[in-house]
XYZ file of N, CA and C in Angstrom:
738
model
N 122.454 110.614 89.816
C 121.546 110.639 90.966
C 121.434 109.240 91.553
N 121.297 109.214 92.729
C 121.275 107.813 93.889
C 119.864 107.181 93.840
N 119.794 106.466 93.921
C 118.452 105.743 94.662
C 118.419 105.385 95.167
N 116.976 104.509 96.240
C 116.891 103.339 96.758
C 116.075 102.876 96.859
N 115.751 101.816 97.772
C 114.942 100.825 97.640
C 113.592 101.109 97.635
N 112.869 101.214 96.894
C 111.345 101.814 97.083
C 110.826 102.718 96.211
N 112.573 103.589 96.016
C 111.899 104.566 95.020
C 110.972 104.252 93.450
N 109.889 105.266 93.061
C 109.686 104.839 92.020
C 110.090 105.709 90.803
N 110.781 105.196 89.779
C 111.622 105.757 89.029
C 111.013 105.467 87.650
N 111.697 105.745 86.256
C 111.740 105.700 85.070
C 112.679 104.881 84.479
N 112.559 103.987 83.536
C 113.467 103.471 82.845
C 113.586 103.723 81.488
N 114.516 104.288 80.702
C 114.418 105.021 79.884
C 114.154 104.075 78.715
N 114.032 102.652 78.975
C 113.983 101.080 78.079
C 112.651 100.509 78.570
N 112.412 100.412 79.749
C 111.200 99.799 80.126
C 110.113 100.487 80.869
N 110.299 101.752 80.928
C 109.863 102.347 81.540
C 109.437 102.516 82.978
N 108.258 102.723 83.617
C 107.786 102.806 85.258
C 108.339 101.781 85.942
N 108.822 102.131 87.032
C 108.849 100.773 88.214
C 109.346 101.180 89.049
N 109.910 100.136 90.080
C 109.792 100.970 91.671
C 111.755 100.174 91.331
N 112.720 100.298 92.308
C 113.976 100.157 92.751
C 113.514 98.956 94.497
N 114.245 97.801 93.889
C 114.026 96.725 94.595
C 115.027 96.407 95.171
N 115.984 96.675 95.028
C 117.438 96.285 95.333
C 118.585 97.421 94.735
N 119.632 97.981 95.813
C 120.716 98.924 95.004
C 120.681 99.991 96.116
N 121.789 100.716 95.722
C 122.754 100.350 94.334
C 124.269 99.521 94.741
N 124.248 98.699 93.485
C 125.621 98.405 93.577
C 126.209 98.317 92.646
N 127.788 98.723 93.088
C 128.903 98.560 91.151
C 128.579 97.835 90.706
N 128.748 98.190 89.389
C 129.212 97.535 88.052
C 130.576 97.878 87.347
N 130.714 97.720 86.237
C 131.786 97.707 85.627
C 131.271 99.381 84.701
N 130.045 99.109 84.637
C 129.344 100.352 83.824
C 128.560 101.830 84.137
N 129.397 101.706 86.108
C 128.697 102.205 87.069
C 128.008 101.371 87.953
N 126.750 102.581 88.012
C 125.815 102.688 89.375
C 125.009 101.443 88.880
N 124.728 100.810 89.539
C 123.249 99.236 88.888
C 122.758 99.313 90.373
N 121.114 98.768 89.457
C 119.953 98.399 90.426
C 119.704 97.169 89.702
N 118.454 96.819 90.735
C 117.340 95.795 90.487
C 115.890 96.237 90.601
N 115.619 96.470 89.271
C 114.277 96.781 89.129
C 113.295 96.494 88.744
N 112.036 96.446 89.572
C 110.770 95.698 88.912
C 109.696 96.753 87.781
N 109.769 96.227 86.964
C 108.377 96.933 86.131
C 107.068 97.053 86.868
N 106.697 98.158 86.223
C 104.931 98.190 86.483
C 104.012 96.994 85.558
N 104.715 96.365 84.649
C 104.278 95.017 83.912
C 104.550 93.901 84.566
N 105.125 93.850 85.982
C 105.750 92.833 87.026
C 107.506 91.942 86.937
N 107.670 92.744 85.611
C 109.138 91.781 85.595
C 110.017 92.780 85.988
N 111.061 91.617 86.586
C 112.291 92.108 86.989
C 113.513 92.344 86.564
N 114.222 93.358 86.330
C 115.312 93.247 85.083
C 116.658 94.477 85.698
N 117.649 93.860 85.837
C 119.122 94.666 86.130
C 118.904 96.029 85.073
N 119.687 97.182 85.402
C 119.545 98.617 84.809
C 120.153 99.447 85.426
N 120.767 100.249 84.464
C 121.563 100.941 84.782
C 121.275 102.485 85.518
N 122.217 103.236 86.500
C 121.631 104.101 87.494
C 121.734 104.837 85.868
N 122.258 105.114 85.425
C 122.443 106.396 84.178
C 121.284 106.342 83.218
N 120.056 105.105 83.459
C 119.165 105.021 82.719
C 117.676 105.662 83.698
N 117.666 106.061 84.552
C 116.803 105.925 85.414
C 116.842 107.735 85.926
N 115.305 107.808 85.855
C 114.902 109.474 86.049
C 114.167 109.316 87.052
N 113.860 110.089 88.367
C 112.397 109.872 89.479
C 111.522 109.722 88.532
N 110.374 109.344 89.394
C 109.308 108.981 88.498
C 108.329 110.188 89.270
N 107.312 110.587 88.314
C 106.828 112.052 88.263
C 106.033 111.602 89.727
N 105.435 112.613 91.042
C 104.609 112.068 91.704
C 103.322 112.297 91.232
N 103.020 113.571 90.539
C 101.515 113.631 90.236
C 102.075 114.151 88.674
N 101.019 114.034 87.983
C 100.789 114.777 86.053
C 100.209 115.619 86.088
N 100.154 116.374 85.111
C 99.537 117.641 84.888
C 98.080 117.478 84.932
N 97.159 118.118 85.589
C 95.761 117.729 85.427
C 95.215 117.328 86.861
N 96.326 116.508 87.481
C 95.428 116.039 88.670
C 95.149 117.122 89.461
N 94.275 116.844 90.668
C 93.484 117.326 91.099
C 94.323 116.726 92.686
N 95.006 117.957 93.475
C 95.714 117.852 94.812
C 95.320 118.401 95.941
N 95.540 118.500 97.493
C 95.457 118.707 98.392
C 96.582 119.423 99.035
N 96.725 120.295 99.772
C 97.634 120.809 100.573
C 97.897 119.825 101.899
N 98.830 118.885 102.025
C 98.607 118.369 103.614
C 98.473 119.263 104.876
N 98.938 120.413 104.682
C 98.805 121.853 105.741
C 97.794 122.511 105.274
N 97.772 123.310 104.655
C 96.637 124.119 103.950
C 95.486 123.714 103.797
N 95.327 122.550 103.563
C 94.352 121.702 103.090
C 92.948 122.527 101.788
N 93.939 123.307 101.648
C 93.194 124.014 100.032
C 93.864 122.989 98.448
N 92.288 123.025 97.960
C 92.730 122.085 96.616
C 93.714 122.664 95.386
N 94.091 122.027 94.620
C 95.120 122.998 93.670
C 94.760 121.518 92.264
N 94.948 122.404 91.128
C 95.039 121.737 90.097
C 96.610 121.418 89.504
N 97.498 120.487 89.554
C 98.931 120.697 89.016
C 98.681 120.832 87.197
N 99.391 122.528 87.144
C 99.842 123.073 85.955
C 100.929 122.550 85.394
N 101.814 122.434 85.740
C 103.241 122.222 84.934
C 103.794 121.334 86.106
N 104.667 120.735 85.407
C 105.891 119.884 86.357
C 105.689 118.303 85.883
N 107.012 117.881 86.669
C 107.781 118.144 87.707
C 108.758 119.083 87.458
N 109.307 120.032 88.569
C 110.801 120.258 88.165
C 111.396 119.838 89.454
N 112.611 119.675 89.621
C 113.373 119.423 90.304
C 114.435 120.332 90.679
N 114.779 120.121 92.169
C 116.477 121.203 92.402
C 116.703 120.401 93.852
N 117.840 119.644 92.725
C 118.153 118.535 93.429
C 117.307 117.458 93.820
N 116.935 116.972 95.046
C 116.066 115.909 95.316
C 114.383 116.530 95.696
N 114.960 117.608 95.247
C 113.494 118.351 95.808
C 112.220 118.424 94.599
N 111.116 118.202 94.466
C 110.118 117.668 93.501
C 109.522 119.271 93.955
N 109.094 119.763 92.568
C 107.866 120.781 93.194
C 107.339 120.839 91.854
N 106.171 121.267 91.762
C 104.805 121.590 90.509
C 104.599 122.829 91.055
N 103.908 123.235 89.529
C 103.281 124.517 89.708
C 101.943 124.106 89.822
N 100.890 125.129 90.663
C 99.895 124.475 91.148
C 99.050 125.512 90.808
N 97.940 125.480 90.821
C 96.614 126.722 90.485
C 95.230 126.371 91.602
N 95.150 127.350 92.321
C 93.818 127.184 93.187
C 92.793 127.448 92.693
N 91.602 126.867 93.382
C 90.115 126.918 92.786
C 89.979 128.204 92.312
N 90.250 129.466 93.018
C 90.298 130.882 92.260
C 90.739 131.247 91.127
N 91.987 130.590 90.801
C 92.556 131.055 89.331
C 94.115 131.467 89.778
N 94.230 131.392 90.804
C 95.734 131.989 91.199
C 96.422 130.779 91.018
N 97.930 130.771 90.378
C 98.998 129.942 90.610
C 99.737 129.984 91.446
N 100.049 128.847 92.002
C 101.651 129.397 92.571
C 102.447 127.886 92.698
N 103.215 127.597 93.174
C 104.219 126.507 93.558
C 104.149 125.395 94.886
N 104.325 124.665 94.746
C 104.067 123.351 95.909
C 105.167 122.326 95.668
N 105.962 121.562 97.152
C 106.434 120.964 96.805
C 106.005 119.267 97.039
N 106.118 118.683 95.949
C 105.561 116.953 96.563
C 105.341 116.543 97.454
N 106.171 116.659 98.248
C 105.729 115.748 99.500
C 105.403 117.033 100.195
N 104.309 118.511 99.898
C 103.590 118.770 100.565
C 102.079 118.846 99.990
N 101.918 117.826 98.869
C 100.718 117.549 98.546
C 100.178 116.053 98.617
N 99.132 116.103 98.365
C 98.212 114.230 98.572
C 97.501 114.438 97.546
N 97.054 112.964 96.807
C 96.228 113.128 96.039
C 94.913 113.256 95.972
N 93.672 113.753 95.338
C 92.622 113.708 95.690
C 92.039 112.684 94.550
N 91.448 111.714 95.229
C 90.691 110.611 94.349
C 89.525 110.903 94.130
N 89.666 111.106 92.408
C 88.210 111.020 91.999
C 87.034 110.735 92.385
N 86.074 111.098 92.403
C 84.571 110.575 93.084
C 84.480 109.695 92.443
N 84.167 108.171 92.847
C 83.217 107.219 92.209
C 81.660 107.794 92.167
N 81.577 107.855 90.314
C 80.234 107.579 89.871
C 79.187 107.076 90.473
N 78.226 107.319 90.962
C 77.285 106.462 91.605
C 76.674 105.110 90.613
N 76.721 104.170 90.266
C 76.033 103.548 89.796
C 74.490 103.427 89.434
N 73.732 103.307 88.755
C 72.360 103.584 88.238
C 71.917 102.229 89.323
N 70.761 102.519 89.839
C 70.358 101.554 90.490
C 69.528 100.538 89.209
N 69.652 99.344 89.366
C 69.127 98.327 88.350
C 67.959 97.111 88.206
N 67.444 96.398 87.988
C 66.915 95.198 88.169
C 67.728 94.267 88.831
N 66.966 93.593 90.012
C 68.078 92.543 90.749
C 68.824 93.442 92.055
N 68.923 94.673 91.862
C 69.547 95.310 92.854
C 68.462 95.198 94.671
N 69.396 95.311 95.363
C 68.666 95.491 96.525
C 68.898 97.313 96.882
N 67.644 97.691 97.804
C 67.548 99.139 98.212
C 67.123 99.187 99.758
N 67.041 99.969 99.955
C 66.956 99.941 102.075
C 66.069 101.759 101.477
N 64.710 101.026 102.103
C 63.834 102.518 102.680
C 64.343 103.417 103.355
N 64.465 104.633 103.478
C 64.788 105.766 103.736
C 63.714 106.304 104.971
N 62.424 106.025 104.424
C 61.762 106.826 105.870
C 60.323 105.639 105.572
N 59.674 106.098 106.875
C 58.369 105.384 106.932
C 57.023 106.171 106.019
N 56.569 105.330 105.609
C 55.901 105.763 104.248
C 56.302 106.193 103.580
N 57.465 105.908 102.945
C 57.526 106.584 101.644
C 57.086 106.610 100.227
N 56.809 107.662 99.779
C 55.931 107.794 98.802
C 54.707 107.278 98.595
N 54.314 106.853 100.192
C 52.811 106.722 100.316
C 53.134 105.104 100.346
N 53.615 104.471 100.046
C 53.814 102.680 100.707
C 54.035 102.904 101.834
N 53.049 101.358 101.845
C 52.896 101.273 103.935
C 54.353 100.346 104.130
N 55.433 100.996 104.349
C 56.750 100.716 104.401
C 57.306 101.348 105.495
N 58.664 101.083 106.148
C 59.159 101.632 107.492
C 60.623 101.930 106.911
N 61.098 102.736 107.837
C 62.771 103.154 107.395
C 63.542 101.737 107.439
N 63.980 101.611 106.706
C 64.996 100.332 106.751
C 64.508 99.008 106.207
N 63.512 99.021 105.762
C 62.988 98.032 104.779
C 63.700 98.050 103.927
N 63.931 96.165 103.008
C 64.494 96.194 102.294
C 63.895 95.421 100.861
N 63.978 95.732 99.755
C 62.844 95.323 99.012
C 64.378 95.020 97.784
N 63.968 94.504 96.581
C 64.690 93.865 95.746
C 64.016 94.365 94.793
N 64.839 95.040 93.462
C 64.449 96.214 92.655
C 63.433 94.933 91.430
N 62.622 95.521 91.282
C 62.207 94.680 90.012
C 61.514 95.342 88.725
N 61.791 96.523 88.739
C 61.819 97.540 87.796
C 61.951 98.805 87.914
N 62.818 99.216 87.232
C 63.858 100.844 87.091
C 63.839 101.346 85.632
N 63.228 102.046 85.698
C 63.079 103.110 84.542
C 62.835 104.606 84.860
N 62.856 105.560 83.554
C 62.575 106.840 84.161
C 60.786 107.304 83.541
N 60.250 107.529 84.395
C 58.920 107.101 84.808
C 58.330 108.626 83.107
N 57.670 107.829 82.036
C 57.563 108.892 81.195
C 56.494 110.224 81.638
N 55.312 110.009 82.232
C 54.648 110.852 82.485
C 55.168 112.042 83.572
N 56.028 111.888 84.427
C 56.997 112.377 85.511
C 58.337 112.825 84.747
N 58.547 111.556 83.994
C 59.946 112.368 83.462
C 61.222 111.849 84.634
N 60.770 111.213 85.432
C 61.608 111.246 86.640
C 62.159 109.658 86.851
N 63.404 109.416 87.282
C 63.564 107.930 87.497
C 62.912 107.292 88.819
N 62.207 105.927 88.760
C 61.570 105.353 89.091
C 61.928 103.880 89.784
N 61.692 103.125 91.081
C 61.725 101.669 91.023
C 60.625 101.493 91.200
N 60.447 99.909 90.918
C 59.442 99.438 91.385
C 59.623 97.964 92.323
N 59.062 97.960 93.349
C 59.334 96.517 94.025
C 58.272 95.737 94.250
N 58.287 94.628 94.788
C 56.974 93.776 95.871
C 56.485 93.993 96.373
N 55.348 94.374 96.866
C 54.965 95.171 98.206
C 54.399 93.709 98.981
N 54.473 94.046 100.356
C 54.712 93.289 101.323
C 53.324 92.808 101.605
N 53.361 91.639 102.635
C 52.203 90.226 102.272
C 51.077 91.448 102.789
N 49.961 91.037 102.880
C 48.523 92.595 102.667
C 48.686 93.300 102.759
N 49.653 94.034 101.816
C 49.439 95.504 101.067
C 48.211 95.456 99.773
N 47.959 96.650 99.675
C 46.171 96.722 99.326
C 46.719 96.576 97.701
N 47.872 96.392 97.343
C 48.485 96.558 95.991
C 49.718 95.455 95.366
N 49.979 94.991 94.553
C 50.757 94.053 94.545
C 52.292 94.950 94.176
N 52.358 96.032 93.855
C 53.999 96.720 93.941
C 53.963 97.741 94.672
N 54.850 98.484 94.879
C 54.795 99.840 95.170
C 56.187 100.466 94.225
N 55.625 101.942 94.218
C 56.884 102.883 93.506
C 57.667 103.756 94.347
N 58.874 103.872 94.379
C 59.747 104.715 94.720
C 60.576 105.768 93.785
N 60.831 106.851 94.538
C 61.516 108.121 93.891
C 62.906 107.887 94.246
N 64.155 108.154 93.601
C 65.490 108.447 94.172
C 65.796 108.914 95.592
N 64.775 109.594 95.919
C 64.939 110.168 97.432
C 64.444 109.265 98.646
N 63.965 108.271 98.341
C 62.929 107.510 99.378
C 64.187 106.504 99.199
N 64.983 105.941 98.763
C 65.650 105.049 99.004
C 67.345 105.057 98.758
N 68.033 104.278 99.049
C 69.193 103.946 98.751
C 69.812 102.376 98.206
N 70.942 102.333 97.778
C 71.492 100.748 97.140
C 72.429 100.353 97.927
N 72.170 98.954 98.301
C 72.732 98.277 99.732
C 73.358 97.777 99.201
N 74.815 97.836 99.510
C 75.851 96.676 98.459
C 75.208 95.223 98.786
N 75.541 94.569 97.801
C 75.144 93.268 97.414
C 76.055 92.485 97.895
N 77.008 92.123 98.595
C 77.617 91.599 99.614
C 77.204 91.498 101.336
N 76.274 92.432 101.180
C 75.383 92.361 102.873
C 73.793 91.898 102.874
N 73.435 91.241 101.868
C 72.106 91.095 102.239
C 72.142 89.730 100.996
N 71.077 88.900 101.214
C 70.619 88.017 100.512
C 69.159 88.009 99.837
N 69.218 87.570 98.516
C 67.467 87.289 98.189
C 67.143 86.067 98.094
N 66.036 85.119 98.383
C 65.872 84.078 98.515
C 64.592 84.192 98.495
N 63.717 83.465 97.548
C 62.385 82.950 97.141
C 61.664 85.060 97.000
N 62.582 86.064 96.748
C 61.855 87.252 96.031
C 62.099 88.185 97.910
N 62.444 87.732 98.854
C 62.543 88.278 100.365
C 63.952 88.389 100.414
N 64.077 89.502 100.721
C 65.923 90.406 101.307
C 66.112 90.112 102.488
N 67.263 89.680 103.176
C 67.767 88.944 104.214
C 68.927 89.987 104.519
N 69.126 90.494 105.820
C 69.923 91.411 105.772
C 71.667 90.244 106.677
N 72.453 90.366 106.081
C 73.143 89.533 106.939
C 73.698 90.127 107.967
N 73.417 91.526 108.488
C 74.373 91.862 109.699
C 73.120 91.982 110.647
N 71.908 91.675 110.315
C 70.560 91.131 111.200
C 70.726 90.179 111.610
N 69.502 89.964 113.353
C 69.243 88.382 113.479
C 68.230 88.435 112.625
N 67.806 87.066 112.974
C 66.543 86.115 112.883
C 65.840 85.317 113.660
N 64.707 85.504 113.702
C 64.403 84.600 114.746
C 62.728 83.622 113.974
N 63.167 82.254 114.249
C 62.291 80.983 113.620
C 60.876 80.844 114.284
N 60.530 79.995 113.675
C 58.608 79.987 114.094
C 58.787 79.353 115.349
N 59.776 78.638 116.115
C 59.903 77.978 117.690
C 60.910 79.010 118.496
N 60.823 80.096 117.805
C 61.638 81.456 118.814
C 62.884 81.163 119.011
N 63.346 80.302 117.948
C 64.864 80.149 118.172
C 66.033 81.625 117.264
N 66.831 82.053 117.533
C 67.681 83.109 116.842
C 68.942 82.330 116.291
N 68.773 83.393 114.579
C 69.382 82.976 113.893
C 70.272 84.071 113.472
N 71.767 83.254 113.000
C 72.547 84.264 112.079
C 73.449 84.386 111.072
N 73.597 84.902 109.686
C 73.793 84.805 108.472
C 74.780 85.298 108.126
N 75.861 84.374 107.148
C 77.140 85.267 106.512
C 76.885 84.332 105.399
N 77.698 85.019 104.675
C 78.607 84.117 103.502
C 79.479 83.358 103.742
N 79.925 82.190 102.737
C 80.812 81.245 103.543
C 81.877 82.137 103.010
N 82.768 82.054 103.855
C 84.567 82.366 103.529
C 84.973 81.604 102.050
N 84.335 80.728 102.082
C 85.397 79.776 101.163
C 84.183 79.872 100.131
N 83.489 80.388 99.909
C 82.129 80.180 98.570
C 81.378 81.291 98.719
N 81.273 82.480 98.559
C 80.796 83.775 98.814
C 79.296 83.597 97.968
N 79.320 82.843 97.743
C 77.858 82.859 96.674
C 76.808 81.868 97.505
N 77.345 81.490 98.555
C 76.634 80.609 99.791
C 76.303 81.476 101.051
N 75.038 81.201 100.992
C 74.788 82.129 102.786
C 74.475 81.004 103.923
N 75.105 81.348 104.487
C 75.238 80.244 105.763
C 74.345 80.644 106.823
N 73.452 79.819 107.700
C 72.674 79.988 108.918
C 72.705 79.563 109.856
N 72.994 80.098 111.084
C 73.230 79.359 112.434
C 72.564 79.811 113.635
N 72.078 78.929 114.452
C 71.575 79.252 115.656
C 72.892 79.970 116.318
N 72.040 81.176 116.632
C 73.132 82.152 117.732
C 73.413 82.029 118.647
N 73.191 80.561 119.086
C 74.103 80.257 120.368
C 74.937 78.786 120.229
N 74.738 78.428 118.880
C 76.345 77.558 118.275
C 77.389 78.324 117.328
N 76.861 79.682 117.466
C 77.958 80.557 116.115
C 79.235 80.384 117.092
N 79.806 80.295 118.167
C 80.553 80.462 118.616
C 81.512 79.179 118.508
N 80.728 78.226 118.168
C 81.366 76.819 118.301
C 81.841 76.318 116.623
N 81.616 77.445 115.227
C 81.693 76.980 114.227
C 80.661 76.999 113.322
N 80.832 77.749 112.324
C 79.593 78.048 111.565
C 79.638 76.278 110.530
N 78.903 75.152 110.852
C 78.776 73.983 110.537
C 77.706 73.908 109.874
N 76.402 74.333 110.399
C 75.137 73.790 110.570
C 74.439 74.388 108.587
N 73.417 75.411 108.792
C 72.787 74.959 107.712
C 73.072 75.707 106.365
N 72.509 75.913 105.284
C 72.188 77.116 104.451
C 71.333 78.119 104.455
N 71.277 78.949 104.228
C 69.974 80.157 104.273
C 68.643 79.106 103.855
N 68.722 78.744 102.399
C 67.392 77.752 102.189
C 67.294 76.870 102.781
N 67.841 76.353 103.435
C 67.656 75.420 104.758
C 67.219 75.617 105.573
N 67.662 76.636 106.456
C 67.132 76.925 107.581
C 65.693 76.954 107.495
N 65.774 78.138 106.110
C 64.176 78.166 106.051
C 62.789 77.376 105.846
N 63.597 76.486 104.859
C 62.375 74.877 104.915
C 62.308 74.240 106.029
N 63.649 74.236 106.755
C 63.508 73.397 108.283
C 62.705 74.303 109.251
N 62.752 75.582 109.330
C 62.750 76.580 110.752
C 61.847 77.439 110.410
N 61.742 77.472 109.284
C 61.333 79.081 108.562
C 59.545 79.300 109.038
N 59.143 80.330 108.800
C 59.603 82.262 108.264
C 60.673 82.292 109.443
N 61.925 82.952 108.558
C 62.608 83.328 109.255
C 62.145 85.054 109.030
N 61.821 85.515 110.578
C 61.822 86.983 111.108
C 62.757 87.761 111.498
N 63.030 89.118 110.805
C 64.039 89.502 111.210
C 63.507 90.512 112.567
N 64.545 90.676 113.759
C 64.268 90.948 114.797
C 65.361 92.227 115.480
């Protein structure tokens, strides 16, 4: 059997890897140049080399036409260059599919447990009875599953005269804001795809630096255009601050 460049194949010595170069004679036949799935590169012979399976038994596929799911039962087999599995639909029926008329379906990522340190974004106004608005953002400072309820629980800061120094939330009143879009600084969430605007009504605006992701950068929004130079998030704020988001 032929290959080429791209394909990903079997090595019956080193196993997985893709065909980087080929084919060309040898004295011993067909030869490639092939890279491992371990990254090295090593000459091999075409007489050593099987396609490499597209899906295993177990996964979980798509029809690109049909777009009905199928579990692959058995396979690969082959006839000729042609790849097909036996496939089983959500019903229980089997039948046959060929490779390149399926896609894979990627597992759901797990949701992660929301944690201490995490940031969350309010869901609706008042929730769960905190004088809170949709889109508030509070910084988790205790998560447990609440024993008298039975139910999981956060707890955050509640905001400058609230009649209470925390408030509690249910799973449903909130969500977890990746931690790449927002900042905490002195116990206050900073949203970075927000402005800001300073105690002399000037507007401000926040990223991470490119080159130091663990740095939040602050700039008046009418030099962002000229070069993010100027300050740090804690900067701004000792120089300019409360910074308001607007």
């Amino acid at each position: 059997m032929t290959f080429k460049v791209g394909d990903k194949v079997v090595n019956s010595v080193f196993g997985r890897g893709e065909i980087v170069y080929g084919p060309y004679d040898t004295p011993g036949g067909c030869g490639y140049f092939f890279k491992g799935d371990d990254g090295h590169h090593r000459t091999v012979s075409g007489s050593l080399l099987t396609p490499a399976a597209t899906f295993a038994v177990g996964d979980k596929v798509k029809g690109r036409y049909s777009g009905a799911t199928y579990t692959i039962e058995a396979g690969p087999f082959r006839d000729g260059d042609y790849e097909w599995y036996a496939t089983k639909e959500e019903d229980g029926r089997v039948g046959h599919n060929g490779a390149d008329s399926l896609t894979a379906v990627e597992p759901e990522a797990a949701d992660e447990p929301v944690k201490v340190g995490d940031v969350v974004r309010i869901l609706e106004d008042y929730a769960y009875h905190a004088d809170v608005k949709a889109g508030d953002l509070f910084e988790v400072k205790s998560a447990c599953t609440d024993d008298f309820w039975d139910e999981f629980r956060i707890k955050v800061n509640a905001g400058p005269g609230a009649r209470m120094s925390e408030w509690t939330f249910r799973p449903q009143d909130f969500e977890k804001v990746p931690a790449d879009t927002v900042a905490v600084h002195d116990g206050v969430v900073y949203d970075l795809s927000a402005r800001y605007r300073d105690q002399d009504g000037d507007y401000w605006a926040l990223r991470r630096n490119p080159e130091d992701s663990s740095v939040v950068q602050a700039q008046c929004t009418p030099t962002v255009p000229y070069g993010w130079c100027g300050f740090t998030l804690p900067e701004a704020i000792e120089k300019y601050g409360p910074l308001t988001r607007v």
